[in-house]
């Protein structure tokens, strides 16, 4: 037979996302055999990557995005992730928190460029992940996005999402649906206002 020896200094490190439980018996078997280290989103690491000081949990964005500095736009980026995760933790628990890598590619030299990059990351990374997590659970998705359970409303400006009622032909068997807008299609100041509301 083959004699296989491993060096004593060898360490095996593996990542297991606890929210992905598709093969539960295998997940449970792996969990019993390894030490578990929880790795939470690190907002300070994200701020450091952006080259800004730590963003306090009590951060509030200035009301008028057109007056933001580049640093404030980056602070909003960190605060948006923290705000979404705060509600996500309340709805599903800490196993479903979004990591700081979701916004790692946000950047730019002007507030407009930064918010455009944040809008893209929000559309592609955050909303994309949340839609998968909350498939057919629009009320929970609305809560995580900081929206109420509202019904139909008259809308006069840009919105992050709207409740859409089913048409009459299918109303008896269809539920209302939450339609999340793409921020990439709005001006950076409108997107900034919608994103700041998530904090």
Tab-separated table of C-alpha atoms in Angstrom:
chain	number	residue	atom	x	y	z
A	1	UNK	CA	0.000	0.000	0.000
A	2	UNK	CA	0.829	3.628	-0.249
A	3	UNK	CA	2.254	5.223	2.882
A	4	UNK	CA	1.080	8.838	3.022
A	5	UNK	CA	2.476	11.178	5.649
A	6	UNK	CA	1.539	14.789	6.260
A	7	UNK	CA	3.858	17.291	7.920
A	8	UNK	CA	2.974	18.118	11.533
A	9	UNK	CA	2.868	21.859	10.740
A	10	UNK	CA	0.194	21.424	8.052
A	11	UNK	CA	-3.032	23.293	8.811
A	12	UNK	CA	-6.229	22.868	6.835
A	13	UNK	CA	-8.379	25.969	6.585
A	14	UNK	CA	-11.716	25.834	4.817
A	15	UNK	CA	-14.605	28.231	4.401
A	16	UNK	CA	-18.137	27.075	5.001
A	17	UNK	CA	-20.923	29.579	4.643
A	18	UNK	CA	-23.345	28.594	7.375
A	19	UNK	CA	-26.313	29.986	5.423
A	20	UNK	CA	-25.731	27.437	2.619
A	21	UNK	CA	-27.173	24.214	3.943
A	22	UNK	CA	-27.925	22.261	0.809
A	23	UNK	CA	-26.350	18.984	1.944
A	24	UNK	CA	-27.154	19.139	5.650
A	25	UNK	CA	-25.685	15.741	6.680
A	26	UNK	CA	-22.331	16.617	5.091
A	27	UNK	CA	-22.391	20.125	6.632
A	28	UNK	CA	-23.057	18.649	10.065
A	29	UNK	CA	-20.282	16.082	9.637
A	30	UNK	CA	-17.771	18.758	8.670
A	31	UNK	CA	-18.825	20.990	11.559
A	32	UNK	CA	-18.201	18.186	14.061
A	33	UNK	CA	-14.662	17.632	12.792
A	34	UNK	CA	-13.343	21.190	12.656
A	35	UNK	CA	-13.107	24.156	14.962
A	36	UNK	CA	-15.502	26.893	13.913
A	37	UNK	CA	-14.370	30.491	13.676
A	38	UNK	CA	-17.068	33.026	12.949
A	39	UNK	CA	-15.979	35.729	10.523
A	40	UNK	CA	-18.349	38.691	10.654
A	41	UNK	CA	-18.407	41.572	8.184
A	42	UNK	CA	-15.647	43.970	9.194
A	43	UNK	CA	-16.728	47.553	8.593
A	44	UNK	CA	-13.397	48.898	9.856
A	45	UNK	CA	-11.513	46.830	7.270
A	46	UNK	CA	-13.801	48.214	4.562
A	47	UNK	CA	-13.217	51.783	5.793
A	48	UNK	CA	-9.453	51.157	5.872
A	49	UNK	CA	-9.611	49.797	2.321
A	50	UNK	CA	-11.404	52.999	1.298
A	51	UNK	CA	-8.720	55.057	3.038
A	52	UNK	CA	-11.117	56.687	5.501
A	53	UNK	CA	-11.421	56.577	9.300
A	54	UNK	CA	-13.771	54.060	10.913
A	55	UNK	CA	-17.425	54.864	10.354
A	56	UNK	CA	-19.395	54.915	13.621
A	57	UNK	CA	-22.605	52.894	13.859
A	58	UNK	CA	-24.400	56.183	14.551
A	59	UNK	CA	-23.265	57.753	11.251
A	60	UNK	CA	-25.925	59.818	9.493
A	61	UNK	CA	-25.401	61.098	5.964
A	62	UNK	CA	-25.734	64.820	5.343
A	63	UNK	CA	-29.179	65.588	3.933
A	64	UNK	CA	-28.090	67.037	0.567
A	65	UNK	CA	-25.986	64.569	-1.458
A	66	UNK	CA	-24.835	67.320	-3.807
A	67	UNK	CA	-22.776	68.728	-0.897
A	68	UNK	CA	-21.100	65.420	0.001
A	69	UNK	CA	-17.353	65.072	-0.089
A	70	UNK	CA	-15.727	61.942	-1.455
A	71	UNK	CA	-15.038	60.822	2.116
A	72	UNK	CA	-18.714	61.206	3.034
A	73	UNK	CA	-19.741	59.172	-0.018
A	74	UNK	CA	-17.376	56.401	1.130
A	75	UNK	CA	-18.753	56.669	4.672
A	76	UNK	CA	-22.248	56.216	3.234
A	77	UNK	CA	-21.035	53.045	1.508
A	78	UNK	CA	-19.893	51.526	4.809
A	79	UNK	CA	-23.028	52.713	6.614
A	80	UNK	CA	-25.346	51.273	3.938
A	81	UNK	CA	-23.821	47.808	4.370
A	82	UNK	CA	-24.093	48.111	8.146
A	83	UNK	CA	-27.749	49.239	7.907
A	84	UNK	CA	-28.766	46.418	5.565
A	85	UNK	CA	-26.953	43.888	7.781
A	86	UNK	CA	-28.609	45.227	10.937
A	87	UNK	CA	-32.053	44.521	9.466
A	88	UNK	CA	-30.894	41.246	7.876
A	89	UNK	CA	-29.709	40.044	11.280
A	90	UNK	CA	-33.077	40.898	12.813
A	91	UNK	CA	-35.012	39.065	10.077
A	92	UNK	CA	-32.848	35.964	9.502
A	93	UNK	CA	-29.982	35.998	11.991
A	94	UNK	CA	-26.259	36.606	11.763
A	95	UNK	CA	-25.600	33.616	9.493
A	96	UNK	CA	-26.989	35.620	6.577
A	97	UNK	CA	-25.002	38.851	6.952
A	98	UNK	CA	-23.447	40.272	3.801
A	99	UNK	CA	-19.670	40.509	3.882
A	100	UNK	CA	-17.625	43.637	3.389
A	101	UNK	CA	-16.334	42.197	0.100
A	102	UNK	CA	-19.762	43.040	-1.354
A	103	UNK	CA	-18.616	46.665	-1.556
A	104	UNK	CA	-14.874	46.113	-1.970
A	105	UNK	CA	-14.807	47.528	-5.509
A	106	UNK	CA	-16.582	50.771	-4.625
A	107	UNK	CA	-14.346	53.729	-5.325
A	108	UNK	CA	-13.697	56.823	-7.371
A	109	UNK	CA	-12.292	60.292	-6.993
A	110	UNK	CA	-15.545	62.265	-6.834
A	111	UNK	CA	-18.707	61.714	-4.774
A	112	UNK	CA	-20.596	61.044	-8.023
A	113	UNK	CA	-18.173	58.334	-9.124
A	114	UNK	CA	-18.267	56.736	-5.684
A	115	UNK	CA	-22.069	56.682	-5.523
A	116	UNK	CA	-22.266	55.312	-9.074
A	117	UNK	CA	-19.889	52.497	-8.042
A	118	UNK	CA	-21.913	51.932	-4.864
A	119	UNK	CA	-25.123	51.851	-6.914
A	120	UNK	CA	-23.652	49.177	-9.186
A	121	UNK	CA	-22.442	47.112	-6.216
A	122	UNK	CA	-25.808	47.537	-4.515
A	123	UNK	CA	-27.700	46.390	-7.625
A	124	UNK	CA	-25.414	43.481	-8.448
A	125	UNK	CA	-24.070	42.289	-5.115
A	126	UNK	CA	-26.490	43.283	-2.379
A	127	UNK	CA	-29.888	43.184	-4.106
A	128	UNK	CA	-28.848	40.158	-6.160
A	129	UNK	CA	-27.923	38.226	-3.012
A	130	UNK	CA	-31.010	39.392	-1.107
A	131	UNK	CA	-33.330	38.317	-3.924
A	132	UNK	CA	-31.839	34.824	-3.818
A	133	UNK	CA	-32.016	34.724	-0.024
A	134	UNK	CA	-35.618	35.935	0.065
A	135	UNK	CA	-37.024	34.098	-2.948
A	136	UNK	CA	-40.821	34.450	-2.718
A	137	UNK	CA	-40.521	36.251	0.640
A	138	UNK	CA	-41.142	39.809	-0.474
A	139	UNK	CA	-42.307	41.073	2.931
A	140	UNK	CA	-38.989	40.054	4.505
A	141	UNK	CA	-37.044	41.547	1.580
A	142	UNK	CA	-38.959	44.815	2.016
A	143	UNK	CA	-38.113	44.848	5.722
A	144	UNK	CA	-34.393	44.331	5.061
A	145	UNK	CA	-34.480	47.156	2.515
A	146	UNK	CA	-35.992	49.391	5.172
A	147	UNK	CA	-39.382	49.580	3.463
A	148	UNK	CA	-42.732	49.158	5.123
A	149	UNK	CA	-45.307	46.581	4.214
A	150	UNK	CA	-47.172	49.331	2.309
A	151	UNK	CA	-49.494	48.658	-0.542
A	152	UNK	CA	-50.117	50.846	-3.533
A	153	UNK	CA	-49.062	54.465	-3.338
A	154	UNK	CA	-48.767	57.488	-5.560
A	155	UNK	CA	-45.105	57.947	-6.378
A	156	UNK	CA	-43.741	61.339	-7.346
A	157	UNK	CA	-39.992	60.729	-7.224
A	158	UNK	CA	-37.393	57.979	-7.367
A	159	UNK	CA	-37.969	55.007	-5.084
A	160	UNK	CA	-35.875	52.017	-4.107
A	161	UNK	CA	-38.754	49.572	-4.526
A	162	UNK	CA	-42.502	49.473	-5.080
A	163	UNK	CA	-45.217	47.000	-4.242
A	164	UNK	CA	-46.867	45.860	-7.456
A	165	UNK	CA	-50.390	44.469	-7.259
A	166	UNK	CA	-51.254	41.571	-9.597
A	167	UNK	CA	-53.470	42.329	-12.556
A	168	UNK	CA	-57.134	41.443	-12.216
A	169	UNK	CA	-56.910	38.298	-14.377
A	170	UNK	CA	-54.552	36.621	-11.882
A	171	UNK	CA	-55.428	38.447	-8.657
A	172	UNK	CA	-57.194	35.413	-7.177
A	173	UNK	CA	-54.038	33.293	-7.306
A	174	UNK	CA	-51.185	35.794	-7.390
A	175	UNK	CA	-49.645	37.799	-4.583
A	176	UNK	CA	-48.381	41.332	-4.738
A	177	UNK	CA	-44.676	41.518	-5.573
A	178	UNK	CA	-41.896	43.820	-4.502
A	179	UNK	CA	-40.149	45.350	-7.506
A	180	UNK	CA	-36.700	46.653	-6.608
A	181	UNK	CA	-35.427	49.450	-8.840
A	182	UNK	CA	-31.965	49.480	-10.332
A	183	UNK	CA	-30.067	52.384	-8.835
A	184	UNK	CA	-27.703	52.366	-11.786
A	185	UNK	CA	-30.437	53.965	-13.877
A	186	UNK	CA	-30.861	57.061	-11.705
A	187	UNK	CA	-28.757	60.179	-11.265
A	188	UNK	CA	-26.050	59.837	-8.647
A	189	UNK	CA	-27.736	62.359	-6.339
A	190	UNK	CA	-31.063	60.481	-6.496
A	191	UNK	CA	-29.270	57.167	-5.910
A	192	UNK	CA	-27.351	58.741	-3.016
A	193	UNK	CA	-30.585	59.828	-1.358
A	194	UNK	CA	-32.100	56.348	-1.720
A	195	UNK	CA	-28.950	54.681	-0.415
A	196	UNK	CA	-28.666	57.067	2.536
A	197	UNK	CA	-32.203	56.070	3.549
A	198	UNK	CA	-30.898	52.506	4.056
A	199	UNK	CA	-28.568	53.610	6.828
